[in-house]
XYZ file of C-alpha atoms in Angstrom:
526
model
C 81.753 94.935 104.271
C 83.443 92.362 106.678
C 85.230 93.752 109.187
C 88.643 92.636 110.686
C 86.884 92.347 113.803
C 84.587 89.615 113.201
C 83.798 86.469 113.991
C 83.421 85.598 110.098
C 86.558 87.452 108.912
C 88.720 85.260 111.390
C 87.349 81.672 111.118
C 86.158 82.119 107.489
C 88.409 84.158 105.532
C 91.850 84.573 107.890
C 91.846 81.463 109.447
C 91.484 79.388 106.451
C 93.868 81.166 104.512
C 96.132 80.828 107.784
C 95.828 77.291 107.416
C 96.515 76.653 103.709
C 99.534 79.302 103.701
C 101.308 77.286 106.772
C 100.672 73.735 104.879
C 101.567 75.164 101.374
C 105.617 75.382 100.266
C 107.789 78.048 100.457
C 107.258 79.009 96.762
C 103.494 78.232 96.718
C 102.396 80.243 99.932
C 102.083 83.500 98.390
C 99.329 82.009 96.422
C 97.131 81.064 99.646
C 97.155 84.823 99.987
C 96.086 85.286 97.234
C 93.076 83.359 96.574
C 92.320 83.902 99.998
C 92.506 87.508 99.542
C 90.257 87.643 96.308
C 87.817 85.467 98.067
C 87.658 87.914 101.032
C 87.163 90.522 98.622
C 84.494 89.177 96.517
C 82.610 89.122 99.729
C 83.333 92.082 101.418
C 82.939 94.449 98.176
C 79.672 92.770 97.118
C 81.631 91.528 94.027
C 82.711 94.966 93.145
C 86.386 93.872 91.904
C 86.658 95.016 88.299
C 88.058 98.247 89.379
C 90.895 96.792 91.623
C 91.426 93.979 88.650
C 92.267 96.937 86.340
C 94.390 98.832 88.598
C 96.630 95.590 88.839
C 96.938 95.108 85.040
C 97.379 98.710 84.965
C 100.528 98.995 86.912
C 101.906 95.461 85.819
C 101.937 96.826 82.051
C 103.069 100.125 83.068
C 105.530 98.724 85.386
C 107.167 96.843 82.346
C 107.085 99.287 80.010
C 109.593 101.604 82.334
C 111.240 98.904 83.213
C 112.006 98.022 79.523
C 113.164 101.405 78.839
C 115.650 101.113 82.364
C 116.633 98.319 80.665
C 117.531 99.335 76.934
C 119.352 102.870 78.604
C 121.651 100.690 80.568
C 122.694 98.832 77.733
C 122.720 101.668 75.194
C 124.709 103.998 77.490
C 127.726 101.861 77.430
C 127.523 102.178 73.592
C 128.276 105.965 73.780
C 130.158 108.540 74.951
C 129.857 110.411 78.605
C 128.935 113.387 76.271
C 125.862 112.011 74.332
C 124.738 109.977 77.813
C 122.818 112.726 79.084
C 121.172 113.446 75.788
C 120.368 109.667 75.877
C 118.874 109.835 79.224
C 116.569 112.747 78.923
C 115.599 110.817 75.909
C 114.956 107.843 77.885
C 113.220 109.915 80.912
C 110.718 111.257 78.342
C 109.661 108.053 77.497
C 109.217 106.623 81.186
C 107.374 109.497 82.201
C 104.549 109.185 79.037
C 104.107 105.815 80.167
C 104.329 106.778 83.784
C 101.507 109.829 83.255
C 99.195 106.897 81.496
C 99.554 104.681 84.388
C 98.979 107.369 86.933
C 95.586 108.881 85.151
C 94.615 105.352 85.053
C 94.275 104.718 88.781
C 94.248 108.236 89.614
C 91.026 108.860 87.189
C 89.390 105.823 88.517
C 88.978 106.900 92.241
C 88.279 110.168 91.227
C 85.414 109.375 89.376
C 84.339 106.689 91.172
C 84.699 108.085 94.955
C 84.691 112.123 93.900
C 82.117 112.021 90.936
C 79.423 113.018 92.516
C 81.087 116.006 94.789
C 83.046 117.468 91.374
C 79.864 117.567 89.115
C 77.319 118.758 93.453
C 80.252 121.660 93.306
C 80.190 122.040 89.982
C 76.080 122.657 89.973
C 76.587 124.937 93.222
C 78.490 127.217 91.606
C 76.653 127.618 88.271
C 73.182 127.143 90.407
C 72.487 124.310 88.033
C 69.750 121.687 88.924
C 72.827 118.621 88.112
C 71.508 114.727 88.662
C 73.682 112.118 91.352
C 75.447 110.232 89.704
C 74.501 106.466 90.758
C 78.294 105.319 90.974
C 79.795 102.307 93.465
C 83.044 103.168 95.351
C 84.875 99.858 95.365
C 85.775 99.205 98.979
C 89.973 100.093 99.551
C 89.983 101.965 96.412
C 91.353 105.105 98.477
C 94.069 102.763 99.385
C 95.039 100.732 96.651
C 95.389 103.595 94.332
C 98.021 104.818 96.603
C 99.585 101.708 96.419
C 99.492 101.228 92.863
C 101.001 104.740 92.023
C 103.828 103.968 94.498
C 104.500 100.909 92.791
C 104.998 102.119 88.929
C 106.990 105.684 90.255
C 109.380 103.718 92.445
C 109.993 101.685 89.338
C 109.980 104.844 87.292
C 112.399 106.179 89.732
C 114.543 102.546 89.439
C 114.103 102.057 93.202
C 113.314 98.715 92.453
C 112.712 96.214 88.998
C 109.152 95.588 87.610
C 107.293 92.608 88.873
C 106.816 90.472 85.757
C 103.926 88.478 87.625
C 100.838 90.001 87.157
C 99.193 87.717 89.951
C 101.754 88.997 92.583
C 100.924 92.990 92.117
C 96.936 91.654 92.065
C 98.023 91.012 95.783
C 99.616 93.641 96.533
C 96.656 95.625 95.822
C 94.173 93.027 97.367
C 96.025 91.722 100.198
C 92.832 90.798 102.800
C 94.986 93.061 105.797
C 95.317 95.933 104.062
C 92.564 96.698 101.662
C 90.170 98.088 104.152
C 92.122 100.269 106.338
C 95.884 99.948 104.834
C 98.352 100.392 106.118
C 99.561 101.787 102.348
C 102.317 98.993 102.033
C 104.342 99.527 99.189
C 106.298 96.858 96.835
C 109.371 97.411 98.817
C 107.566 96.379 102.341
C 105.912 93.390 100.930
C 107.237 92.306 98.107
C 110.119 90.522 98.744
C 108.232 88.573 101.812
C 105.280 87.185 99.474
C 108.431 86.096 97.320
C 110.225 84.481 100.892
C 108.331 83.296 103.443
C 109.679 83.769 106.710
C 110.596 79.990 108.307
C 107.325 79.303 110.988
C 108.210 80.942 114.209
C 106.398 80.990 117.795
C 107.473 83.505 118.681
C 105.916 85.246 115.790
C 102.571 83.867 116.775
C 102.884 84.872 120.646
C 103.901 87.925 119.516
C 101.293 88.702 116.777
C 98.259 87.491 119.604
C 99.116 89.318 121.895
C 98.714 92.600 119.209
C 95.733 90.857 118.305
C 94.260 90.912 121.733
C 95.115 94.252 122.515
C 93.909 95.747 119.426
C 90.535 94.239 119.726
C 90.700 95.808 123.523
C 90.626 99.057 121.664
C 88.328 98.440 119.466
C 85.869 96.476 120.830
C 86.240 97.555 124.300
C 86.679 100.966 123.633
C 86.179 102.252 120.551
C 82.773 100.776 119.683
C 81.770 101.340 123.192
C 82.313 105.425 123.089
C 80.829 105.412 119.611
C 77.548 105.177 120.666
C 78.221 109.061 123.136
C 79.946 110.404 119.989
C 76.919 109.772 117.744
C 74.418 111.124 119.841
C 76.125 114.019 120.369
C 77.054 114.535 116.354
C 74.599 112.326 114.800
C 71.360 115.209 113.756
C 73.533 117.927 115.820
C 71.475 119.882 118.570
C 72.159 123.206 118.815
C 71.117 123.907 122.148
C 73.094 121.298 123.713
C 75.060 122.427 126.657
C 78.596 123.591 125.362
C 80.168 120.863 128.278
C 78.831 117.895 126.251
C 80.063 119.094 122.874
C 83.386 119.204 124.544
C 83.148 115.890 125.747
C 81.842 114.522 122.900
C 84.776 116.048 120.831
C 87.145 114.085 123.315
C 85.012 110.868 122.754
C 84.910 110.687 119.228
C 88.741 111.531 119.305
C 89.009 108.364 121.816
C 87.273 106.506 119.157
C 89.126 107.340 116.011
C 92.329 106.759 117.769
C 91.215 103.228 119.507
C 89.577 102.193 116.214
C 91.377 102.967 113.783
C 95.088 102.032 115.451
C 93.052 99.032 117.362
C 92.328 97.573 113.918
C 95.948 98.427 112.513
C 97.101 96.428 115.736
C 94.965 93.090 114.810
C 96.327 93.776 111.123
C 99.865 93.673 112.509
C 99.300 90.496 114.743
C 97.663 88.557 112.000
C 100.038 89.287 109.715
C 102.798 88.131 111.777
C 101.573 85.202 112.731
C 102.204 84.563 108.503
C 105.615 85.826 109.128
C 105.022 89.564 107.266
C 105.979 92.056 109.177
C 103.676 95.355 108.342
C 105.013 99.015 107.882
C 104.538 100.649 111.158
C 101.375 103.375 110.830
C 101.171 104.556 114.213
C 103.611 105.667 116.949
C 101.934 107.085 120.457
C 100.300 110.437 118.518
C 99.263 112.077 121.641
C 102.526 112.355 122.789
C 103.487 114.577 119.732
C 104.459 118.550 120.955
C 103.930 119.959 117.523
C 101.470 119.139 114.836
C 104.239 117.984 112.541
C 105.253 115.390 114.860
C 101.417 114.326 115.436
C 101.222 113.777 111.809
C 104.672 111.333 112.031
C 103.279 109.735 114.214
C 99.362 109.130 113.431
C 98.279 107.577 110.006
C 102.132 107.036 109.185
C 102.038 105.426 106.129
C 100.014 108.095 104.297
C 102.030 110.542 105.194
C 105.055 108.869 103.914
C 103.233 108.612 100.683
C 102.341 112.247 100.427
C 105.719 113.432 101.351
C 107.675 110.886 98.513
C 104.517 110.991 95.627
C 103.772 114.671 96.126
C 105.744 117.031 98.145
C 109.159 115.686 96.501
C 107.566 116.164 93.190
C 106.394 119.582 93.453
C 109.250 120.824 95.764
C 111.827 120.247 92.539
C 109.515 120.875 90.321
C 110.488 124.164 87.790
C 107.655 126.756 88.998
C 108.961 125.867 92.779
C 112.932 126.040 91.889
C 112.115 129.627 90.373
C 110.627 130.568 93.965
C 113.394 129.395 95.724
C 115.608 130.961 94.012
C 113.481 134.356 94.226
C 113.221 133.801 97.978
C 116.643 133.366 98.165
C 117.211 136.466 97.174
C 114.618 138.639 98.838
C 114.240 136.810 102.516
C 117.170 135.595 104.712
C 118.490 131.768 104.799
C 115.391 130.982 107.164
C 112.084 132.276 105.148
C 113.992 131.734 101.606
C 113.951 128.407 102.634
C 110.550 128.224 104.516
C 108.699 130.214 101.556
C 108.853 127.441 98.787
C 107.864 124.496 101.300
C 105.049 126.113 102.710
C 103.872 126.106 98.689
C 104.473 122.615 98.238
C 103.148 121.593 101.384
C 99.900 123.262 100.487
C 99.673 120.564 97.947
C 100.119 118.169 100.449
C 97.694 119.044 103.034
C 94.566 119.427 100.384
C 95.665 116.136 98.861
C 95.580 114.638 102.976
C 91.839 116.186 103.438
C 90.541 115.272 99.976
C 91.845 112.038 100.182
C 90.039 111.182 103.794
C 86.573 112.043 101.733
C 84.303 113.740 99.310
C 83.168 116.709 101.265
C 84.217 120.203 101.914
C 84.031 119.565 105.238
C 87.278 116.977 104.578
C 89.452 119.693 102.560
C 89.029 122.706 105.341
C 89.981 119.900 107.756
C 93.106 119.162 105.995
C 93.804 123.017 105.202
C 93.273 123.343 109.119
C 96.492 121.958 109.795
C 97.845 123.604 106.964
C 97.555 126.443 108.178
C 98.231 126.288 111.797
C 101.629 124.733 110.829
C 102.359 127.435 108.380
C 101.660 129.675 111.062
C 103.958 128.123 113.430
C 106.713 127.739 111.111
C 106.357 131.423 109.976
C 106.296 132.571 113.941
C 109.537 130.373 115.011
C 111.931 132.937 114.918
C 109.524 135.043 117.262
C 108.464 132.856 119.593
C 112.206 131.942 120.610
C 112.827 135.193 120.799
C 109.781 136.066 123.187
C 110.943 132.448 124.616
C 114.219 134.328 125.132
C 113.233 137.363 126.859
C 110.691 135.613 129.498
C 113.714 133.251 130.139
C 111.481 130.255 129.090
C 113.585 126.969 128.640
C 111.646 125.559 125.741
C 114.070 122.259 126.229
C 112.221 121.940 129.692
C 110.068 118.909 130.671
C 107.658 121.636 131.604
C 107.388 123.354 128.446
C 107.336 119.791 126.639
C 103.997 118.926 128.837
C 102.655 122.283 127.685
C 103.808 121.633 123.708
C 101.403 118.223 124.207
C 98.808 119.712 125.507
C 98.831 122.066 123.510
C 98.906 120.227 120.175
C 96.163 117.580 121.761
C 93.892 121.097 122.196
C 94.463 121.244 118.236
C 94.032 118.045 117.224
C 90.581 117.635 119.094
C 89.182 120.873 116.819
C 90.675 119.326 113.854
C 89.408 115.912 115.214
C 85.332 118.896 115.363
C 85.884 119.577 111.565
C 86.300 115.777 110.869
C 83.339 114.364 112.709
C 80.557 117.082 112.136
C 77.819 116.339 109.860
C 78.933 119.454 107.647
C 80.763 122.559 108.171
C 78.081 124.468 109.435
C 77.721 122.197 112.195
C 81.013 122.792 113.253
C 79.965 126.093 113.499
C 77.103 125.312 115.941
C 79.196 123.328 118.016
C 82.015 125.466 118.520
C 78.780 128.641 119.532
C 77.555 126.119 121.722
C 80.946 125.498 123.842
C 80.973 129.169 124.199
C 77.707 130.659 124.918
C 76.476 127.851 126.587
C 78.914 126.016 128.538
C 76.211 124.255 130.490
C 78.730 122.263 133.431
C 75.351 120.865 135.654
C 74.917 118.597 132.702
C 77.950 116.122 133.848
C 76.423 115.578 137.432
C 75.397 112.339 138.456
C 71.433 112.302 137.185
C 71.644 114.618 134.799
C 69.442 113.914 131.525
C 71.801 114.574 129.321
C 70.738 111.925 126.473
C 74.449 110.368 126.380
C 73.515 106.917 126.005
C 75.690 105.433 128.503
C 75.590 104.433 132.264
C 77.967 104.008 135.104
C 79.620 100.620 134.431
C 80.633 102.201 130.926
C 81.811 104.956 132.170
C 84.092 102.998 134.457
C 85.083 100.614 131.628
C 85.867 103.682 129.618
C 87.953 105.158 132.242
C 89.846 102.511 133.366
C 90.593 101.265 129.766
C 91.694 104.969 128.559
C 94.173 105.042 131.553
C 95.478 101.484 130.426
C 95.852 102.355 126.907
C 97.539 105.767 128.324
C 99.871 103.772 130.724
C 101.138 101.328 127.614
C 101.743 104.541 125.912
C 103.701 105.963 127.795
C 106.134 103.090 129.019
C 106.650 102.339 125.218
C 107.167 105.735 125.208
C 110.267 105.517 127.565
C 110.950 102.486 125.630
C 109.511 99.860 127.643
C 107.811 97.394 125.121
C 105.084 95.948 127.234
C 104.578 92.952 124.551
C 108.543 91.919 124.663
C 108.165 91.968 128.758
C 105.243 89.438 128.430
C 106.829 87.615 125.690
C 109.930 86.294 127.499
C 107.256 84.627 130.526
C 107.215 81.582 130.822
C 104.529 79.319 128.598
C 102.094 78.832 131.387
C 102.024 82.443 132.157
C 101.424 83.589 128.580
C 98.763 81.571 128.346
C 97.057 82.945 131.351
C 97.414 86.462 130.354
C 96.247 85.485 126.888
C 92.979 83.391 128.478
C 92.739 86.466 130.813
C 92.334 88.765 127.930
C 90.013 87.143 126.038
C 87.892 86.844 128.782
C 88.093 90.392 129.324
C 87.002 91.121 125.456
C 83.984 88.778 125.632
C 82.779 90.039 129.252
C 83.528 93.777 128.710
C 83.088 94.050 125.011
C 80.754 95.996 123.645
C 78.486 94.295 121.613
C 74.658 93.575 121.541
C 71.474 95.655 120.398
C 72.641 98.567 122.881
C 75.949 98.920 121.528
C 75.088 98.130 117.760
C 77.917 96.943 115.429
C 79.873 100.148 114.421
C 81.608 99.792 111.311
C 85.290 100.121 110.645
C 85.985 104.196 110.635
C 88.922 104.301 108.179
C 87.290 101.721 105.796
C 84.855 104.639 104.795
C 87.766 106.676 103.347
């Protein structure tokens, strides 16, 4: 693995390809990504690329196929009459969707044997108590990823949202594009596409803009992310029981501060590099801790993945015929409100094991999408109560105050979920959450204290001070202040300053070295 953070990735790989895509033509640029994308990957995956090779040709073929048949209904449908053009197009949808179903169990079959294998046939062995062998299998690095992306691509064409690429080379970077195969974000056909085909004109204010993300997203990554990782791993890392329940707490909080810095950090280099080529990236986060519900959390964190469950899997089962038949049974059993709340909550149940299982192998991964599953069910189910309790205790749930209490409430939740996710196994989420309660252990926070953190006072204050930063950002953004445009209309000689100013402040406050380690990327593990 090379990560995005890296010396190597940026002179080597990036800036190379930076240089050969800004000399190359207008027609000839995409192709600089290209080979600069398969050369990155060659590297990074060890030479593991026969898998993402095959999900390319995959989805081309497929990809013409439907399109072939969207192609031969248009014309025959003009041939006959309205009444035999429905009979025609069921016909027609038949077809698509065989070739559709091959192209899905393709890709689909791939990452589950290749990233599952080994948990399906460990489950499989638990249950039977059967003494079953590990199966010595390679996950290809991005596979999580790029299989999203390559069953977006041949449904949206099934679903004639757009034509079939006829160049096979193109698709092969649309799955292997160096800024998104590691961590996404899962950029479909329709965000890309068009701007491999045309190349934005070279534009400075492209490149201001896209350091400046740069810079800021390696402030929360190297700054902050990989410097709390090393608190969040003693604390998790061979779990101690008789910890005091304070530093379980905190270390919950840490590793949430990590995840969040790291993984939208890295999404914000993604986003700077790629504008400084003139692509401009689907958005895949928006301020999450803001959110007052967990619905909104979940717009706003990890967008593009939940775009891709709600269009590839919620849509699909919510009109699919077993789901119709509820909703039409709840319609006649519940009023307007549950009739309609009854056959969502089903499909979203899809949704939310598809969110944990995709995020990893493990049980652990599955409860931890279920979690917020079922907490939302919950407080969908409750709505109609709690306005009316809302009602009679004359709380104004459009108040500022009961908005601050809606965040913090939802951040409460999203730190457990953020327990289930981090913990070694399930049963360690167990031991954390009887530590917090029967030992809650405060004199282990005072100055002195041997608490085995890993950390000392000048990271502490670094952590502070940046956490308050990021928060402050957040929250004029948030009132629709865009920090980055402010700084962009400066003056030259100013921009330059604050840029020289924060790279000095990554290289003197970064944390890197033997007593920081190298963390790797979080999300490129999924």
């Amino acid at each position: 693995m090379i990560p995005y953070n890296t010396f190597e990735f940026f002179l080597l790989y990036f800036g190379v390809t930076f240089v050969i895509y800004t000399i190359l033509p207008k027609r000839a640029k995409w192709c600089a990504l290209l080979a600069g994308s398969l050369f990155y990957y060659l590297f990074a995956a060890n030479g593991h690329i026969i898998c993402l090779l095959v999900s390319a040709i995959s989805i081309w073929l497929v990809g013409l196929a439907i399109q072939k048949y969207n192609d031969e209904f248009a014309l025959k449908k003009k041939e006959v009459d309205r009444s035999e053009r429905k009979a025609l197009k069921e016909q027609y949808k038949k077809k698509k969707k065989r070739v559709l179903n091959i192209g899905i169990i393709i890709n689909i079959g791939l990452l589950l044997v290749l990233k599952y294998g080994n948990f399906f046939v460990g489950t499989f062995g638990s249950i039977f108590r059967l003494d079953v062998p590990t199966l010595h299998l390679v996950q290809p690095l991005g596979i999580s990823f790029y299989t999203l992306q390559a069953v977006s691509y041949i449904t949206d064409v099934y679903r004639g949202k757009h034509e079939a690429c006829k160049n096979p080379f193109k698709l092969t970077l649309l799955l292997s594009f160096m800024l998104t195969i590691m961590e996404g974000p899962i950029a479909r056909w329709e965000h890309l596409g068009h701007q491999f085909e045309e190349p934005k004109k070279f534009n400075f204010n492209d490149i201001y803009l896209g350091a400046q993300l740069v810079l800021w997203g390696l402030f929360k990554k190297v700054v902050i992310a990989d410097r709390v990782s090393s608190l969040a791993n003693n604390i998790f890392d061979d779990f101690d029981p008789t910890r005091p329940g304070v530093i379980v707490f905190l270390g919950i909080l840490c590793y949430t501060l990590q995840l969040y810095c790291d993984f939208s950090g890295i999404m914000d280099v993604i986003n700077g590099l790629a504008l400084t080529l003139g692509i401009e990236m689907p958005e895949n986060f928006r301020r999450p801790f803001f959110a007052k519900s967990i619905n909104e959390f979940w717009q706003r964190w990890h967008i593009t993945l939940g775009q891709w469950l709600r269009d590839y899997i919620f849509y699909p089962v919510s009109l699919s015929k077993p789901m119709m038949k509820l909703s039409k049974s709840a319609r006649k059993k519940f009023d307007s409100y549950y009739a309609n709340l009854i056959p969502t909550a089903a499909a979203l149940f899809f949704v939310w094991f598809g969110n944990g299982l995709w995020h990893g192998s493990a049980w652990k991964y599955i409860v931890y999408g279920l979690y917020y599953y079922v907490l939302m069910m919950i407080g969908q189910f409750c709505e109609p109560i709690s306005k009316k309790v809302c009602g009679k205790l004359k709380i104004n749930r459009a108040s500022k105050g009961f908005g601050y209490f809606q965040i913090f409430r939802t951040f409460i939740i999203v730190n457990f979920g953020m327990l289930i996710f981090r913990a070694e196994s399930l049963a360690d989420v167990g031991r954390a959450v009887g530590c917090m309660f029967s030992n809650p252990g405060f004199s282990a926070l005072t100055v002195g204290a041997k608490n085995g953190l890993g950390l000392d006072k000048l990271d502490y204050i670094i952590l502070i001070v940046g956490t308050i930063l990021i928060f402050l950002v957040g929250l004029l953004r948030e009132k629709g202040i865009d920090v980055g445009r402010k700084i962009l209309s400066l003056p030259f000689v100013v921009k330059l300053v604050l840029y020289l100013a924060g790279a000095l402040i990554l290289i003197v406050f970064g944390a890197y070295g033997e007593h920081y380690g190298a963390p790797d990327l979080l999300y490129a593990n999924f």
